[in-house]
Structure formats: structure tokens, C-alpha cells
Coordinates of C-alpha atoms in Angstrom, one line a residue:
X820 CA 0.8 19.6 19.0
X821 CA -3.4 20.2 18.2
X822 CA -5.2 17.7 17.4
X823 CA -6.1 19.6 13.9
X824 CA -2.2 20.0 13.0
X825 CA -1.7 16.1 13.6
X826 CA -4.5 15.8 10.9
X827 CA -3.3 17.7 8.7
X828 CA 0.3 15.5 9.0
X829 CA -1.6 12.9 8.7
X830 CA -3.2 13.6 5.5
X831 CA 0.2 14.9 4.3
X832 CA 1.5 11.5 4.9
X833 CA -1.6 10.0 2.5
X834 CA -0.3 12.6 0.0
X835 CA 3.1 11.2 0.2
X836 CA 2.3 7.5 -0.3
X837 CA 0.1 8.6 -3.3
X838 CA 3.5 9.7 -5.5
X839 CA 5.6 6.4 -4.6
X840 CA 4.1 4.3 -7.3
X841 CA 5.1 6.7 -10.1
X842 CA 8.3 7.5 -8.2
X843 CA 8.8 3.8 -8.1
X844 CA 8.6 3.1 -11.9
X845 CA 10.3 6.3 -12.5
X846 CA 13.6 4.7 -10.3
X847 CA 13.3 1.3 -11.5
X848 CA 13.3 2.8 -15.3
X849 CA 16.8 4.2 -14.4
X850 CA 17.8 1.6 -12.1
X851 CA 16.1 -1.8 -12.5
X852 CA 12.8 -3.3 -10.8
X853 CA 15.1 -4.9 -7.7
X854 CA 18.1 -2.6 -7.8
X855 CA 15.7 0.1 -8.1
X856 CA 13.6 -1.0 -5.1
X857 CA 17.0 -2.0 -3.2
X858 CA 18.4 1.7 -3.6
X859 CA 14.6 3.0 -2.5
X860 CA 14.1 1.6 0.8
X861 CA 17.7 2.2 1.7
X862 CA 16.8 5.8 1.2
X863 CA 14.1 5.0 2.9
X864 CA 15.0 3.4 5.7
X865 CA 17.7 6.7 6.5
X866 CA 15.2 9.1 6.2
X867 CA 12.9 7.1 9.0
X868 CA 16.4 6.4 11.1
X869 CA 16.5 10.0 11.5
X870 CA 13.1 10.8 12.1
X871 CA 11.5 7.9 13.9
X872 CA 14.4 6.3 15.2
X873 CA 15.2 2.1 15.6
X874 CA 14.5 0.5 18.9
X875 CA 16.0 -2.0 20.7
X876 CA 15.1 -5.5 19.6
X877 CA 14.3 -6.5 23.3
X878 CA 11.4 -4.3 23.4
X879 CA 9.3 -5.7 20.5
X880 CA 6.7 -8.5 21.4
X881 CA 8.8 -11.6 20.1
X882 CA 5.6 -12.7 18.0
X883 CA 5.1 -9.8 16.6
X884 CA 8.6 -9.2 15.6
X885 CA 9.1 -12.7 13.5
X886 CA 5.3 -12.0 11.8
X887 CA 5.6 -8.5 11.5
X888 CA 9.3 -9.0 9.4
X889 CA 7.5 -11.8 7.7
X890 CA 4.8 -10.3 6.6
X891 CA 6.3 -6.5 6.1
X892 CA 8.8 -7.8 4.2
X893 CA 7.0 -9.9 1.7
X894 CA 4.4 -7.4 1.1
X895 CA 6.9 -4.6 0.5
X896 CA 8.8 -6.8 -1.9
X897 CA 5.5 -7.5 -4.2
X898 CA 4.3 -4.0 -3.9
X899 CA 7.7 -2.3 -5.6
X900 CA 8.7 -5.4 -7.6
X901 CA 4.9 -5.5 -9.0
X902 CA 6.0 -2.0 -10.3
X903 CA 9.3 -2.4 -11.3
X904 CA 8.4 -5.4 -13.4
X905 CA 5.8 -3.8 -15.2
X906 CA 5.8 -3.6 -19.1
X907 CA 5.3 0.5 -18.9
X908 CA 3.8 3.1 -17.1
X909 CA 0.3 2.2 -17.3
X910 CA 0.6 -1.1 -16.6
X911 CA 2.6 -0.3 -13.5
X912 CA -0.7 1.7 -12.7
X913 CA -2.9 -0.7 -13.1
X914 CA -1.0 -3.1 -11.1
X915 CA -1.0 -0.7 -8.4
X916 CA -4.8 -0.6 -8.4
X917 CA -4.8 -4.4 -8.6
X918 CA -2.8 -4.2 -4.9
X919 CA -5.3 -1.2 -3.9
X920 CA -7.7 -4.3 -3.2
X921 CA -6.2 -4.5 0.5
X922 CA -8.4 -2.3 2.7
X923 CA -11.1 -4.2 1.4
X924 CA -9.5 -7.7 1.8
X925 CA -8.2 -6.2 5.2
X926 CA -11.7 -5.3 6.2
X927 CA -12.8 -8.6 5.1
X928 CA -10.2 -10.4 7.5
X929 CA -10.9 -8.7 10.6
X930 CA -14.3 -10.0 10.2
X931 CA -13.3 -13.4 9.6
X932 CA -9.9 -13.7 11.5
X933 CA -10.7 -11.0 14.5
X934 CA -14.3 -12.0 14.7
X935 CA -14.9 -8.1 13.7
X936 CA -18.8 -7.3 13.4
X937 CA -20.1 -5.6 9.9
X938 CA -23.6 -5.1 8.9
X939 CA -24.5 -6.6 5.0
X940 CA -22.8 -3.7 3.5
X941 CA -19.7 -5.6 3.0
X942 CA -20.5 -7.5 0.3
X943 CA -21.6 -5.2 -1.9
X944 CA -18.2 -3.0 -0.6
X945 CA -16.3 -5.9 -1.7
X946 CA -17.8 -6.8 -4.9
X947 CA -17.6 -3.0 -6.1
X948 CA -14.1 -2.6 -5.5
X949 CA -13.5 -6.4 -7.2
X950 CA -15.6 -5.2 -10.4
X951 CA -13.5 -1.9 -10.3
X952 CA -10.4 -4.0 -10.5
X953 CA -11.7 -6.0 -13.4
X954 CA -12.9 -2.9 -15.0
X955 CA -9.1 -1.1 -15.0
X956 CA -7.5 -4.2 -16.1
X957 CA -10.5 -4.2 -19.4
X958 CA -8.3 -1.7 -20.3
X959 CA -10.3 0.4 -23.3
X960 CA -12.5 -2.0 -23.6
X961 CA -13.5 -1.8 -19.6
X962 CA -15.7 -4.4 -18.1
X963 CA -14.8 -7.0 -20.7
X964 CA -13.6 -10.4 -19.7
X965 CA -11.8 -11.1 -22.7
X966 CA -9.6 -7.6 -22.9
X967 CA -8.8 -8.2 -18.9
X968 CA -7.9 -11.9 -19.7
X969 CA -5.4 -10.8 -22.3
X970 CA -4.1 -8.2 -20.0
X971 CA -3.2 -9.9 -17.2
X972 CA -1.6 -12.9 -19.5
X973 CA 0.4 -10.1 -20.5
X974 CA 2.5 -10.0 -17.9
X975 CA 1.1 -12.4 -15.1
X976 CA 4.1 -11.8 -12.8
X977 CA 3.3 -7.6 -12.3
X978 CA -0.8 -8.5 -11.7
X979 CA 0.4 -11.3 -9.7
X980 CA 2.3 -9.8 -7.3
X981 CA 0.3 -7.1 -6.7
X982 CA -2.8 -9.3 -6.0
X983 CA -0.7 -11.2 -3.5
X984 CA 0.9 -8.2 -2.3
X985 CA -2.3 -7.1 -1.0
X986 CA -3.5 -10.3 0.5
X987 CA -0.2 -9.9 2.4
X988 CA -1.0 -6.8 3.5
X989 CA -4.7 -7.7 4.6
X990 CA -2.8 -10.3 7.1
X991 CA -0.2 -7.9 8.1
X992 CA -3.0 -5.2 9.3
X993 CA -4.7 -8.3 10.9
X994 CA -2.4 -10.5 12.5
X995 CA -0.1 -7.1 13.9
X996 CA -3.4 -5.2 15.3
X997 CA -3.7 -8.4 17.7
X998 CA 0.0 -8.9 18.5
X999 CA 1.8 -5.6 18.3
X1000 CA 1.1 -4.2 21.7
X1001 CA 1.5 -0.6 20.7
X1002 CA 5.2 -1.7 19.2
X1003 CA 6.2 0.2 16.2
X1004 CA 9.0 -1.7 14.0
X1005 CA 8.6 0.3 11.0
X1006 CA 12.3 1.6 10.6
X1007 CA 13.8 -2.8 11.5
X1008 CA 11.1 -3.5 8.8
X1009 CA 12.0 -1.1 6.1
X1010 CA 16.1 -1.6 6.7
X1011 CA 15.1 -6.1 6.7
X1012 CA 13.2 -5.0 3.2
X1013 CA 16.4 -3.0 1.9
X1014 CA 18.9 -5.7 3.2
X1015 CA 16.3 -8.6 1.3
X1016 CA 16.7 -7.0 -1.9
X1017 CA 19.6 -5.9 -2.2
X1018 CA 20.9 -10.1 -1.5
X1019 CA 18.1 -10.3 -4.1
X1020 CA 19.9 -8.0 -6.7
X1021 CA 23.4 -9.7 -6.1
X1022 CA 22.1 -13.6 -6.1
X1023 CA 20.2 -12.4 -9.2
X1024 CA 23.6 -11.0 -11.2
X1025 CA 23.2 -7.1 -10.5
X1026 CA 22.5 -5.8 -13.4
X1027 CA 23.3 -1.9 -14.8
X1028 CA 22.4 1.0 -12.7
X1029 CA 22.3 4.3 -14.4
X1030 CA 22.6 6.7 -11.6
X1031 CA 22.0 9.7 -13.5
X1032 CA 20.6 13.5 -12.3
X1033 CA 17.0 12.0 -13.0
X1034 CA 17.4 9.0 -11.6
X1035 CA 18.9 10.2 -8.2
X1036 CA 16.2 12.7 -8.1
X1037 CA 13.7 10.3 -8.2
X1038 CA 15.3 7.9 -6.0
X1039 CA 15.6 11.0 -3.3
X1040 CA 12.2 11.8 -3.7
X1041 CA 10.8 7.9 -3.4
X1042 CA 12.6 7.2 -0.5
X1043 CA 11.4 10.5 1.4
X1044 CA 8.0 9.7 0.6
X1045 CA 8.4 6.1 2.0
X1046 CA 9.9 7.4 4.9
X1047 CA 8.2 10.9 5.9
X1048 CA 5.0 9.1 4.6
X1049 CA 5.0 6.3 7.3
X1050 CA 6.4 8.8 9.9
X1051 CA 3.6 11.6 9.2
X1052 CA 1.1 9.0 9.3
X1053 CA 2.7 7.5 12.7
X1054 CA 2.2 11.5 13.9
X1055 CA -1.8 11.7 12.7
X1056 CA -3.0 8.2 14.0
X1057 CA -1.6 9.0 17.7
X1058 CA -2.2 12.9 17.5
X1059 CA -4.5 13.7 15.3
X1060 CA -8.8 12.6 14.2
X1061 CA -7.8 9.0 13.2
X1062 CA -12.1 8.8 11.7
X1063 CA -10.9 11.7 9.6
X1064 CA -7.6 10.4 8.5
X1065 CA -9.4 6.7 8.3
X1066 CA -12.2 7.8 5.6
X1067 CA -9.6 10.3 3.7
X1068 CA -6.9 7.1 3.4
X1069 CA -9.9 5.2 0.9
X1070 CA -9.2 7.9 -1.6
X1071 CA -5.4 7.1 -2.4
X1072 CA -6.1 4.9 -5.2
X1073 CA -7.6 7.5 -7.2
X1074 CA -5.2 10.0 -5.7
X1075 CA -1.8 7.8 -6.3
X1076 CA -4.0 7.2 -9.9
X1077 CA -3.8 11.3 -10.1
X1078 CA -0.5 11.8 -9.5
X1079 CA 1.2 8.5 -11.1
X1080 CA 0.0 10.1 -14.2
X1081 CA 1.1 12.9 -13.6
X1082 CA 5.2 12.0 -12.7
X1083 CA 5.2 9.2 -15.6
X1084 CA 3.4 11.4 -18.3
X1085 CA 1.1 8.6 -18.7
X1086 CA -2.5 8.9 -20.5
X1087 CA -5.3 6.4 -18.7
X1088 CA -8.8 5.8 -20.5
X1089 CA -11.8 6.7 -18.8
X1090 CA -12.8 3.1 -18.1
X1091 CA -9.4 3.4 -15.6
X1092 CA -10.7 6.2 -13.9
X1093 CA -14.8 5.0 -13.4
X1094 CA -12.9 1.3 -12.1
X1095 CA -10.6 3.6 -9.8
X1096 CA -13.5 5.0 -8.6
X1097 CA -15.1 1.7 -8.2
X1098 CA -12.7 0.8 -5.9
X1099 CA -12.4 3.8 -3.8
X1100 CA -16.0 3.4 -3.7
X1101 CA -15.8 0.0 -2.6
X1102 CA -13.6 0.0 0.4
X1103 CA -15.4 3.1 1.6
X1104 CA -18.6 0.6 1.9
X1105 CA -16.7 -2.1 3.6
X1106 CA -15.4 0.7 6.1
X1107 CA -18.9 1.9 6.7
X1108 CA -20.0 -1.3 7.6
X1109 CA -18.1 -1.6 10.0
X1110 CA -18.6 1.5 11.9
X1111 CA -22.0 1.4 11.9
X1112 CA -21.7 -2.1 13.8
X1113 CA -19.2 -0.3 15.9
X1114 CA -22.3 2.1 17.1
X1115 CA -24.4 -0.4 17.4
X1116 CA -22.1 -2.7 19.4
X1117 CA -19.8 -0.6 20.8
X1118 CA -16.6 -1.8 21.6
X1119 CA -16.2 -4.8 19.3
X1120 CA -14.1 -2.5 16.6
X1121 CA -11.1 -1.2 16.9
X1122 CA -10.3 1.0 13.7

């Protein structure tokens, strides 16, 4: 396989993780925010069976198969149920944006945790895509403390676990990038995540599922993108220009943004769209930072 082909996998995979937050409201509509997510990473986790494959327990770094579960697991859980419990469609959106946070929090922990050199332009990286959260959750009234106040007291749990899903995820990227070993454990994690909720949905009573044409459809297409996502993006980062597929990843929130809208029929004010790009903006700062230190001190990154 070229090196240009794996790219362009690659970059299919960042198209693929764009359309799971508006596939995700659109099954947990039909099916419930944890049945929904429960059915979804089943899906999932069959569609990476068969293309990625499981490996044996024995061969994963014991460390990094406690904290990778751990971690996975918990961030998966807040991601989807962050979705699933929103109000509507926008606010499922905007939650997603709120968890979009995580490359910049990431970037911000291998500095911290992994001792990862960045020159000044992380700050002002980090307090872009901060203000850009802030200035989706204004809602029409945009940068305005007392509309994202009253937003987010709206429903606390949605904007709640999305902010700590992407905390989670920040400590996932950093704690696995020193303990992995090249180990992959993406198809255990996603099955752990499926088995989670699904003890999740019976502790919790069930509730109805209405498996209709639409809903099946959706939960099809969810689960594909999960799976082919993290498998096409397995395929560019060993394969393919990983600077390329690095820089083009910092434009999903926007992109998911794009295409949320899109599956969900949902209209989003122009204060959504400048705070989207705010954010995009942001983590694309914090990434620079480090790559110019990277240049300059070559050897101490490893993105």
C-alpha cells in the first residue's frame, strides 16, 4: 500500500468519526441514550472483530491493559451517554463541542505529565478553544455569561459528561503513549464498552427499544463508523503522512458540526459556527507549539 492511499484512509477514517455524533442521537432517539449506545458499540465492536481482529490477552503490556480498559471505557461511556442524554439535537451538538476540548487538554498533558516541550503558543491555543466552548454554549446570544450559565444548568449532566469525557480522553492519549508498547486493544476496549452498558441498561430497568427501519439504519451506520473509523485511522497512522493526517484531525469539530446538522436536520446560529471555529482554531495552536519545539529540539516529541 502507498503512502498517499494510507492517507487518504486515514482521512476517510476522520470523515467517519465526524457522522457518529448525529448517528448517535439519531439511535438513542429510537432506542434510548444507554440502550442506544449498548446496541452501537456492539455493532461496533463486530465490525472491528472482522476487520482488525482481537488479540490474545497475553500479549498486551499488563499496565496498559488495566488503564487502557479504564480509561477507554469511561471515556466512551461519557462521550455517547453525553449525547444520548441530551435535551435535542442541538444540544447534543453542543455537548459534542464541549468534549471537542480534548486535543487541547491532551496537548496540555503531555506537556505537564510527559514533560513534552511547547513554545508560548499554548496558551493562547488553549484559551481560544476554551472561549470557543463558552461562545457555543452562549447559544444566540454567544459570548455571554449569563445565556451559557442558563445553558449548561439546563441539563448539567449532557455538558458534564462531555467535559469529563474529554479530560478522560486527554489521560487516555497520555498515560497509553507511554505504556502501550505499540499494543493495539481497540476491538477488547470497544466489546468491555458494549458489555459495560449493556449491565448498565439492565441494572437501570431497560427501558423500550423501538427497533424500527430508521432506527436499524442508523444503528448500522453508527456502528460502521465506530468501527471502520478506528480501523481506517489504525491504516493512515502506520501507512500513511501521520503530519498530514495530524493537522487534518483538528478540523473534526467543525466537520462533525457539518454533518450532525446535516443527519439531525438541526439549524445552529452563527455564534455556533465562529465558537466551532474557535476551537478548531485553538487546538491547531496548541499542536503548532509543539512542533515547532519539536524542530527545535528534536527528539523530545512524539506526535
Amino acid at each position: 500500500m502507498t503512502k498517499n492511499k494510507a492517507t487518504l484512509i486515514g482521512v476517510g477514517a476522520i470523515l467517519l468519526w465526524s457522522a457518529v455524533v448525529g448517528l448517535i442521537r439519531g439511535v438513542s432517539e429510537n432506542l434510548g441514550a444507554t440502550g442506544g449506545a449498548a446496541a452501537i458499540y456492539s455493532v461496533a465492536s463486530v465490525f472491528l472483530l472482522l476487520s482488525v481482529g482481537l488479540k490474545r490477552l497475553a500479549s498486551f503490556p499488563r499496565r496498559y491493559l488495566v488503564w487502557g480498559s479504564i480509561l477507554f471505557v469511561a471515556y466512551e461511556l461519557c462521550f455517547s451517554l453525553s449525547i444520548g442524554y441530551a435535551n435535542n439535537s442541538r444540544q447534543a451538538i453542543e455537548a459534542s463541542m464541549v468534549n471537542y476540548l480534548w486535543p487541547s487538554l491532551t496537548m496540555l498533558a503531555a506537556i505537564v505529565v510527559n514533560k513534552h516541550r511547547a513554545s508560548w503558543l499554548i496558551m493562547p491555543g488553549l484559551a481560544l478553544a476554551i472561549f470557543g466552548i463558552c461562545r457555543v454554549l452562549g447559544g444566540d446570544e454567544g459570548l455571554n455569561l449569563e445565556s451559557m450559565l442558563f445553558n449548561v444548568q439546563d441539563n448539567p449532566l449532557s455538558y458534564g459528561l462531555a467535559f469529563a469525557g474529554a479530560l478522560i480522553w486527554a489521560a487516555y492519549c497520555t498515560i497509553t503513549a507511554r505504556i502501550a508498547k505499540g499494543a493495539n486493544g481497540i476491538t477488547l476496549f470497544f466489546i468491555l464498552t458494549a458489555l459495560v452498558l449493556w449491565i448498565k441498561y439492565l441494572i437501570g430497568g431497560g427501558g423500550q427499544m423501538n427497533l424500527d427501519t430508521h432506527a436499524l439504519l442508523y444503528l448500522v451506520l453508527a456502528g460502521a463508523a465506530m468501527g471502520f473509523g478506528y480501523a481506517a485511522w489504525n491504516i493512515g497512522i502506520l501507512h500513511g503522512h501521520v503530519t498530514i493526517l495530524a493537522g487534518a484531525s483538528y478540523f473534526v469539530p467543525v466537520l462533525s458540526a457539518v454533518l450532525s446538522a446535516l443527519i439531525l436536520s438541526t439549524t445552529l446560529p452563527l455564534s455556533f459556527w465562529q465558537g466551532a471555529a474557535m476551537v478548531c482554531a485553538g487546538s491547531i495552536l496548541c499542536w503548532i507549539s509543539t512542533r515547532r519545539k519539536k524542530n527545535s529540539h528534536r527528539g523530545n516529541l512524539d506526535f
